[in-house]
Amino acid sequence: MELRAARPMTGVVVRVAEARKAFGARVVLDGFDLEIRAGEFVALLGTSGSGKTTLLRTLSGLDALDSGEILVPQPCTVVFQEPRLVPSKRIIDNVRLGLGGGQATAAQALAALDEVGLTSHARSWPAVLSGGEAQRVALARALVRAPKLLLLDEPFGALDALTRLKMQSLVADLCARHRPAVLLVTHDVDEAILLADRILVLSQGRATVDLTVDLPRPRIRQGAGHGALRARLLTALGVDEGAGADGGIRMSNILTI
Amino acid sequence: MSLAVSKSPVKPSATPDKATQALAPPPMLYHSRTSSRVSFARRLLVPIIILTAWEMGSKYGYIADNILASPEEVIASGHQLIVSGVLWHHLSISLLRASLGLLAGGGVGLILGAAAGLSRVGEELIDPTIQMWRAIPFLALVPLLIIWFGIGETSKILLIAMAAAKPMYLNTFGGVRSVDPKLVEMGRVFGLSQKQLIFGLYLPAALPSIMVGLRLAMTLALIALIAVEVINTSQGIGFLMLQAQEYFQTEIIIVCMLLYALFGLGSDLLVRVLERVLLPWNYARRGR
């Protein structure tokens, strides 16, 4: 990798330094720094409009920074909030999009579909899939290229609550198996705690919180240590849960910090 | 009023208890559906009445023969035209003109529409000119075409082509532009080449509109065909019709009208088949 040759610190696969991006008068990234190591799962939390999607779009090359440095490895793939499957291609061809049509890529694509449990749909059209299934295809499409960096842009946001839970554990499994560096953009604090090695909170264009999640894996929702982390992150996001209906329990979590 | 709980033991009795007496079936706010057979019969009713009136009118002398021939005469004359080979001769010439014009015009419309839709430069170079030319009704081109190309086949096919090119251009252009920009973004992220984007994303997304364009192009080509064939010609369905007009052969005129209707139906059927073949993903729906 060019990146490694250029930079002595091995293991860093993403480097963002002094990133600045403004839309008119609204500054969404203001001197933002980020390093992600190989195999590290980083969650980026932020309220809506905080610039987290902007950051992800610059990392994937869809937008340019106003100033600053940004280095990413190749291949780098994305799972968007919507599946973004090509309706005119069968599932297997969506998975191996742009990889060529030979026997080898077919086998690769089938293996990736197997990992998300959709081999039986290989010859189906996207229109017949449910939202959760389509998003699993999008995940297979992102993983089949063996990415060094996997960008997840609120990939569970459009799913129903039950499907979301299943998808989260599927993503946890697959990332543990393939070990790409992952940047997950989300506004769901529980999701971040469930999945990430490290959690950043993006606020006012900078990472105001950068904490390592030391909870053992596999993680469960509301496991030990979850509450304290949750409270801390919510506070950083400006949410006062003590005001909520069942605030009594969560309030105690906040107080234990 | 408590409807759910009844304290007295439930026993079957002829008189319903007090609570259920206040109940009624929900109001009928829906329409009960008539059976498909009855519906089919109703749809056939008016055409049958018209045909019967025509038949009776001709039979009992209310409709003069040189105004409107009887249904039997129409059938007999159709049969005669087929057996003698006259019909096939004119039909094949008309079909050839329509197909050549449609192919040439539709092809040019498709290529120009795709070029204008896919590239900014293409749009700037092509679209304004086409929009200006589009304002001229194609029938207004007849005199110039005849001066330039004479009354032969060239001017006829050219006019049909010009009629067919317009809807094809517009619908291809619009279809290409209607591609979901999010899909294009995805394609770029996953490293698709320009060629893969065009043939894998843009054109398939444009295909449904292109099919609409084809449908309209066929309709307009048919209109242009009739126009050129009744203006200056010695062969074709239109000529047959014109000749029949001179001799007051209303039965032949009606046979020709029916033929044109068949052209329309046939082209519609052709597009339907093409849609099935070219757009299989449009027919895939989530199973119940």
XYZ file of C-alpha atoms in Angstrom:
545
model
C 0.000 0.000 0.000
C 1.292 3.419 -0.924
C -0.072 4.796 2.283
C 2.106 2.534 4.421
C 5.221 3.255 2.453
C 4.641 6.968 2.827
C 3.869 6.878 6.535
C 5.934 5.010 9.071
C 3.057 4.387 11.458
C 1.949 1.018 10.210
C -1.596 -0.016 10.700
C -3.162 3.385 10.088
C -5.438 3.025 7.095
C -7.424 6.254 7.324
C -5.941 9.608 8.039
C -7.948 12.805 8.080
C -6.155 15.925 9.230
C -7.416 19.480 9.614
C -10.449 18.712 7.496
C -12.594 21.728 6.729
C -15.849 21.824 4.816
C -18.512 24.472 4.710
C -21.779 24.784 2.845
C -22.170 28.515 2.449
C -22.025 29.997 5.923
C -22.616 26.648 7.616
C -19.342 25.002 8.644
C -19.812 21.256 9.050
C -16.184 20.151 9.424
C -13.851 22.555 11.188
C -10.377 21.193 11.754
C -11.568 17.608 12.090
C -8.881 14.951 12.683
C -9.280 11.202 12.479
C -7.072 8.154 12.319
C -8.389 4.637 11.921
C -6.169 1.584 12.266
C -6.490 -1.563 10.196
C -9.315 -3.720 11.473
C -10.617 -1.058 13.830
C -14.385 -0.458 14.084
C -15.053 3.226 14.653
C -18.514 4.651 15.197
C -19.139 8.301 14.493
C -22.047 9.749 16.426
C -23.592 13.113 15.832
C -26.920 14.870 15.739
C -28.466 15.318 12.321
C -26.753 18.029 10.337
C -23.550 17.597 12.335
C -21.537 16.694 9.240
C -21.113 12.982 9.779
C -22.510 12.076 6.376
C -20.396 14.826 4.809
C -17.301 13.242 6.322
C -18.290 9.845 4.976
C -18.927 11.284 1.522
C -15.488 12.899 1.424
C -13.903 9.621 2.526
C -15.650 7.767 -0.291
C -14.628 10.433 -2.811
C -18.126 11.729 -3.526
C -17.379 15.187 -2.128
C -14.225 17.269 -1.840
C -12.935 18.964 1.292
C -12.472 22.731 1.289
C -9.076 22.178 2.879
C -7.203 19.551 4.817
C -5.691 16.162 4.177
C -7.570 12.943 3.598
C -6.024 9.532 2.943
C -7.912 6.286 2.475
C -6.923 2.764 1.432
C -8.262 0.904 -1.593
C -10.530 -0.925 -1.931
C -12.941 1.194 0.051
C -16.636 0.332 -0.142
C -19.844 1.851 1.177
C -23.179 0.640 2.503
C -25.627 3.511 2.175
C -28.765 4.168 4.149
C -30.823 2.855 1.227
C -29.757 -0.410 -0.442
C -29.151 1.327 -3.791
C -29.431 -1.920 -5.742
C -29.611 -1.653 -9.528
C -33.205 -2.716 -10.309
C -32.287 -4.058 -13.737
C -29.649 -6.470 -12.443
C -30.236 -9.763 -10.689
C -29.047 -10.030 -7.100
C -25.853 -11.894 -7.958
C -24.963 -9.267 -10.577
C -25.642 -6.504 -8.099
C -23.195 -8.117 -5.698
C -20.457 -8.435 -8.318
C -21.185 -5.059 -9.884
C -18.167 -3.867 -11.832
C -16.103 -6.941 -10.975
C -16.629 -8.623 -14.340
C -18.931 -11.459 -15.254
C -16.765 -14.596 -15.139
C -17.082 -17.824 -13.175
C -14.657 -16.608 -10.528
C -16.669 -13.507 -9.631
C -19.864 -15.582 -9.618
C -18.354 -17.890 -7.022
C -17.153 -14.915 -4.982
C -20.554 -13.269 -5.145
C -22.310 -16.487 -4.131
C -19.958 -16.860 -1.172
C -20.746 -13.287 -0.109
C -24.484 -13.936 -0.500
C -24.073 -17.067 1.594
C -22.600 -14.977 4.391
C -25.685 -12.804 4.488
C -27.977 -15.817 4.069
C -29.374 -14.966 0.646
C -27.914 -17.592 -1.704
C -31.410 -18.700 -2.635
C -32.112 -15.198 -4.003
C -29.040 -15.071 -6.257
C -31.140 -15.118 -9.440
C -33.960 -12.884 -8.118
C -34.617 -9.276 -9.083
C -34.147 -6.613 -6.410
C -37.857 -5.732 -6.559
C -38.820 -8.982 -4.845
C -36.648 -8.402 -1.762
C -37.797 -6.892 1.514
C -35.974 -3.828 2.842
C -33.866 -5.895 5.206
C -32.950 -8.416 2.522
C -31.999 -5.655 0.087
C -29.754 -4.104 2.721
C -28.096 -7.500 3.280
C -27.375 -7.637 -0.460
C -25.835 -4.167 -0.184
C -23.668 -5.496 2.644
C -22.598 -8.493 0.553
C -21.783 -6.132 -2.337
C -19.582 -4.064 -0.041
C -17.792 -7.072 1.466
C -17.193 -9.098 -1.695
C -14.369 -6.747 -2.696
C -12.504 -7.489 0.556
C -12.401 -3.784 1.457
C -9.623 -2.374 3.607
C -12.093 0.313 4.616
C -15.823 -0.211 4.944
C -17.976 2.905 5.260
C -21.428 2.428 6.761
C -23.736 5.421 6.355
C -26.585 4.821 8.812
C -27.136 1.454 7.143
C -29.872 0.375 9.555
C -31.710 3.684 9.648
C -34.468 2.734 7.230
C -35.113 -0.736 8.681
C -37.814 -1.750 11.132
C -36.725 -2.291 14.719
C -36.591 -6.094 14.623
C -34.736 -6.264 11.319
C -32.325 -3.652 12.636
C -31.367 -5.873 15.581
C -30.657 -8.800 13.263
C -28.653 -6.636 10.873
C -26.554 -5.239 13.690
C -25.453 -8.666 14.861
C -24.853 -9.724 11.253
C -22.595 -6.728 10.710
C -20.788 -7.431 14.002
C -20.167 -11.049 12.896
C -19.034 -10.223 9.401
C -16.725 -7.416 10.480
C -15.183 -9.698 13.121
C -14.565 -12.293 10.407
C -13.214 -10.022 7.654
C -11.614 -7.362 9.846
C -11.877 -4.350 7.522
C -11.408 -0.954 9.110
C -14.963 0.297 9.585
C -16.414 3.751 9.947
C -20.045 3.576 11.011
C -21.993 6.813 10.861
C -25.055 6.687 13.083
C -27.155 8.642 15.544
C -28.068 5.541 17.517
C -25.965 5.470 20.687
C -26.838 1.851 21.524
C -25.860 0.728 18.069
C -22.483 2.430 18.406
C -21.824 0.803 21.779
C -22.931 -2.579 20.466
C -20.608 -2.539 17.460
C -17.665 -0.194 17.833
C -14.146 -0.435 19.227
C -14.024 3.320 19.399
C -16.716 5.964 19.420
C -16.347 9.551 18.262
C -18.894 12.281 18.775
C -18.898 14.893 16.041
C -20.045 18.268 17.209
C -19.371 21.788 15.935
C -17.216 20.319 13.178
C -14.830 18.506 15.512
C -14.593 15.223 17.384
C -15.534 16.319 20.881
C -15.481 12.814 22.341
C -13.127 9.990 21.391
C -13.460 7.009 23.652
C -12.467 3.387 23.436
C -15.130 0.799 24.134
C -13.584 -1.935 26.275
C -16.671 -4.078 26.615
C -16.141 -7.781 25.857
C -17.586 -9.252 22.668
C -20.051 -10.518 21.665
C -21.964 -7.653 23.207
C -25.581 -7.565 24.199
C -27.841 -4.548 24.513
C -27.947 -3.089 27.984
C -25.035 -5.331 29.069
C -22.715 -4.449 31.926
C -21.045 -1.098 31.406
C -23.423 -0.213 28.615
C -25.482 2.204 30.679
C -22.588 4.322 31.828
C -21.206 4.673 28.315
C -24.626 5.453 26.979
C -25.194 8.208 29.470
C -21.847 9.755 28.750
C -22.410 9.744 25.001
C -25.919 11.100 25.299
C -24.664 13.949 27.430
C -22.051 14.711 24.779
C -24.831 14.745 22.209
C -26.790 17.181 24.328
C -29.585 14.803 25.354
C -30.713 14.905 28.971
C -32.369 11.569 29.511
C -33.222 12.351 33.124
C -36.169 14.237 31.759
C -37.544 11.072 30.091
C -40.385 8.935 31.417
C -38.207 6.153 32.808
C -35.473 8.560 33.671
C -35.107 7.158 37.176
C -32.977 4.209 36.120
C -30.949 6.067 33.563
C -30.475 8.967 35.936
C -28.679 6.608 38.299
C -26.418 5.646 35.411
C -25.519 9.228 34.822
C -24.829 9.707 38.504
C -22.412 6.786 38.628
C -19.997 8.479 36.220
C -72.996 0.373 27.988
C -70.955 -2.725 28.564
C -71.045 -5.108 25.656
C -68.121 -7.305 26.443
C -69.099 -8.713 29.813
C -72.381 -10.411 30.426
C -73.025 -11.547 33.975
C -75.837 -13.951 33.250
C -74.757 -17.405 32.136
C -74.702 -17.695 28.363
C -77.408 -19.935 27.006
C -78.660 -20.296 23.479
C -82.032 -18.664 23.249
C -84.268 -17.309 20.548
C -84.354 -13.854 22.086
C -80.931 -12.170 22.063
C -79.987 -10.578 25.349
C -80.402 -6.892 25.862
C -76.828 -5.935 25.145
C -76.652 -7.499 21.681
C -79.978 -6.012 20.634
C -78.242 -2.651 20.347
C -75.731 -4.102 17.880
C -75.994 -3.955 14.106
C -73.829 -5.171 11.271
C -71.386 -2.500 10.080
C -72.852 -0.181 7.446
C -72.273 -1.326 3.878
C -69.815 1.252 2.630
C -68.293 -1.013 0.005
C -69.554 -2.039 -3.410
C -70.352 -5.648 -3.967
C -68.473 -6.654 -7.093
C -70.334 -7.862 -10.119
C -69.119 -11.099 -11.619
C -66.637 -10.834 -14.467
C -69.063 -12.518 -16.889
C -71.767 -9.949 -16.314
C -69.187 -7.214 -16.656
C -67.901 -8.714 -19.923
C -71.419 -8.934 -21.318
C -72.053 -5.283 -20.460
C -68.881 -4.247 -22.223
C -69.992 -6.075 -25.388
C -73.490 -4.655 -25.297
C -72.970 -1.331 -27.115
C -70.790 -2.697 -29.951
C -73.375 -5.430 -30.558
C -76.195 -2.894 -30.670
C -74.263 -0.766 -33.186
C -73.466 -3.768 -35.387
C -77.064 -4.954 -35.270
C -78.387 -1.509 -36.152
C -75.946 -1.316 -39.062
C -76.951 -4.762 -40.288
C -80.682 -4.073 -39.948
C -80.374 -0.631 -41.475
C -78.605 -2.021 -44.534
C -80.936 -4.988 -44.857
C -84.161 -2.983 -44.792
C -82.853 -0.200 -46.996
C -82.509 2.555 -44.403
C -78.797 2.889 -45.208
C -77.946 3.455 -48.858
C -75.231 1.219 -50.267
C -73.077 4.092 -51.517
C -73.206 5.722 -48.062
C -72.305 2.665 -46.031
C -72.009 -0.890 -47.311
C -73.556 -3.661 -45.249
C -71.414 -5.793 -42.907
C -71.740 -8.747 -45.290
C -70.435 -6.691 -48.185
C -67.486 -5.547 -46.094
C -66.626 -9.144 -45.232
C -67.099 -10.301 -48.810
C -64.981 -7.499 -50.206
C -62.281 -8.169 -47.587
C -62.303 -11.819 -48.596
C -62.140 -10.906 -52.288
C -59.200 -8.542 -51.698
C -57.317 -11.219 -49.813
C -57.952 -13.995 -52.325
C -56.989 -11.863 -55.322
C -53.708 -10.866 -53.659
C -54.480 -7.169 -54.147
C -54.641 -6.604 -50.419
C -51.313 -8.242 -49.715
C -49.629 -6.231 -52.474
C -50.734 -2.891 -51.019
C -50.346 -4.028 -47.418
C -46.755 -5.140 -47.883
C -45.826 -1.803 -49.436
C -47.487 0.134 -46.605
C -45.823 -2.061 -43.985
C -42.427 -1.597 -45.611
C -42.807 2.203 -45.678
C -43.934 2.322 -42.060
C -41.179 -0.005 -40.851
C -38.390 1.773 -42.720
C -39.573 5.174 -41.544
C -40.002 3.992 -37.985
C -36.607 2.320 -37.948
C -34.792 5.322 -39.377
C -36.657 7.970 -37.385
C -36.833 5.975 -34.178
C -33.153 5.105 -34.441
C -32.083 8.707 -34.972
C -34.371 9.872 -32.141
C -32.968 7.221 -29.828
C -29.347 8.057 -30.556
C -29.818 11.835 -30.343
C -31.922 11.502 -27.180
C -29.326 9.316 -25.515
C -26.507 11.656 -26.530
C -28.333 14.717 -25.233
C -29.400 12.943 -22.056
C -26.025 11.492 -21.201
C -23.751 14.475 -21.715
C -24.002 18.147 -20.967
C -22.202 19.000 -24.213
C -24.582 16.748 -26.118
C -27.562 18.515 -24.600
C -26.197 21.950 -25.470
C -25.435 20.937 -29.037
C -28.566 18.944 -29.788
C -31.480 19.949 -27.613
C -32.152 23.593 -28.629
C -32.208 22.714 -32.329
C -34.545 19.777 -31.775
C -36.855 21.892 -29.637
C -37.129 24.471 -32.438
C -37.658 21.841 -35.104
C -40.207 20.139 -32.827
C -42.423 23.197 -33.056
C -43.049 22.526 -36.763
C -45.907 20.037 -37.295
C -44.509 17.272 -39.479
C -47.306 17.544 -42.043
C -46.067 21.040 -42.850
C -42.917 19.416 -44.215
C -44.777 17.653 -47.026
C -44.424 20.379 -49.724
C -40.691 20.841 -49.155
C -40.051 17.102 -49.059
C -41.885 16.681 -52.352
C -39.871 19.500 -53.957
C -36.613 18.033 -52.669
C -37.195 14.329 -53.128
C -40.119 14.119 -55.557
C -43.188 12.031 -54.922
C -41.252 8.748 -54.717
C -40.613 6.527 -51.767
C -37.809 8.684 -50.331
C -40.003 11.607 -49.393
C -42.660 9.270 -47.987
C -40.244 7.361 -45.766
C -38.557 10.585 -44.696
C -41.841 12.075 -43.546
C -42.697 8.955 -41.537
C -39.194 9.005 -40.060
C -39.549 12.638 -39.005
C -42.864 11.910 -37.348
C -41.400 8.949 -35.467
C -38.161 10.656 -34.405
C -39.739 13.304 -32.171
C -41.404 11.192 -29.458
C -38.436 8.841 -29.485
C -36.012 11.698 -28.888
C -38.063 13.297 -26.132
C -38.727 10.105 -24.223
C -35.173 8.795 -24.483
C -33.818 12.142 -23.312
C -36.246 12.265 -20.378
C -35.680 8.619 -19.512
C -31.923 8.940 -19.363
C -32.272 12.024 -17.185
C -34.661 10.223 -14.839
C -32.020 7.820 -13.541
C -31.753 7.890 -9.744
C -28.679 10.042 -8.920
C -28.139 7.928 -5.810
C -27.636 4.890 -8.029
C -25.106 6.782 -10.117
C -23.266 7.753 -6.940
C -23.225 4.122 -5.895
C -21.884 3.163 -9.313
C -19.033 5.637 -8.993
C -18.161 4.473 -5.473
C -18.021 0.892 -6.696
C -15.713 1.896 -9.529
C -17.940 1.427 -12.569
C -16.440 2.698 -15.817
C -18.253 5.271 -17.938
C -19.333 2.515 -20.295
C -20.644 0.374 -17.435
C -22.569 3.350 -16.069
C -24.174 4.054 -19.443
C -25.104 0.487 -20.372
C -25.642 -0.830 -16.850
C -27.436 2.084 -15.193
C -28.583 4.895 -17.484
C -30.017 2.971 -20.420
C -31.829 0.301 -18.377
C -33.319 3.098 -16.268
C -34.403 4.851 -19.459
C -35.921 1.735 -21.076
C -39.465 2.168 -19.735
C -39.569 5.709 -21.167
C -37.999 4.516 -24.394
C -40.857 2.013 -24.690
C -43.369 4.833 -24.223
C -41.464 6.716 -26.915
C -41.702 3.721 -29.214
C -45.446 3.462 -28.650
C -45.933 7.127 -29.572
C -43.506 6.850 -32.484
C -45.571 3.985 -33.904
C -48.797 5.939 -33.545
C -47.319 8.984 -35.268
C -45.708 6.832 -37.949
C -49.133 5.404 -38.731
C -50.632 8.875 -39.012
C -47.775 9.938 -41.281
C -48.262 6.783 -43.333
C -51.917 7.594 -43.947
C -50.990 11.178 -44.804
C -48.376 10.232 -47.408
C -50.511 7.474 -48.891
C -53.565 9.604 -49.553
C -51.574 12.508 -50.977
C -49.586 11.164 -53.887
C -49.236 7.508 -54.445
C -50.178 4.594 -56.625
C -49.629 1.808 -54.152
C -50.401 1.099 -50.510
C -53.454 0.856 -48.288
C -54.021 4.594 -48.513
C -54.119 4.412 -52.311
C -56.584 1.537 -52.131
C -58.784 3.667 -49.925
C -58.508 6.718 -52.170
C -59.391 4.662 -55.225
C -62.399 3.194 -53.445
C -63.510 6.702 -52.573
C -63.645 7.621 -56.257
C -65.944 4.691 -57.004
C -68.014 5.020 -53.813
C -66.860 1.550 -52.694
C -67.561 2.082 -49.025
C -66.942 -1.608 -48.278
C -63.304 -1.272 -49.368
C -62.887 1.950 -47.412
C -64.069 0.151 -44.291
C -61.731 -2.792 -44.941
C -58.847 -0.290 -45.172
C -59.933 1.458 -41.986
C -59.999 -1.894 -40.225
C -56.515 -2.608 -41.556
C -55.163 0.646 -40.128
C -56.789 -0.249 -36.808
C -55.027 -3.609 -36.989
C -51.736 -1.764 -37.563
C -52.347 0.165 -34.366
C -53.298 -2.910 -32.367
C -50.377 -4.849 -33.772
C -47.850 -2.173 -32.882
C -49.277 -1.991 -29.372
C -48.925 -5.742 -29.033
C -45.371 -5.560 -30.336
C -44.401 -3.008 -27.673
C -46.007 -5.115 -24.966
C -43.977 -8.139 -26.048
C -40.818 -6.015 -26.242
C -41.439 -4.717 -22.725
C -41.770 -8.267 -21.430
C -38.547 -9.287 -23.106
C -36.461 -6.184 -22.404
C -37.748 -5.248 -18.940
C -38.124 -8.518 -17.036
C -37.264 -6.797 -13.750
C -40.324 -4.564 -14.096
C -42.550 -7.603 -13.857
C -40.875 -9.000 -10.758
C -42.913 -8.159 -7.691
C -42.687 -9.330 -4.147
C -44.620 -12.572 -3.767
C -47.570 -12.699 -1.448
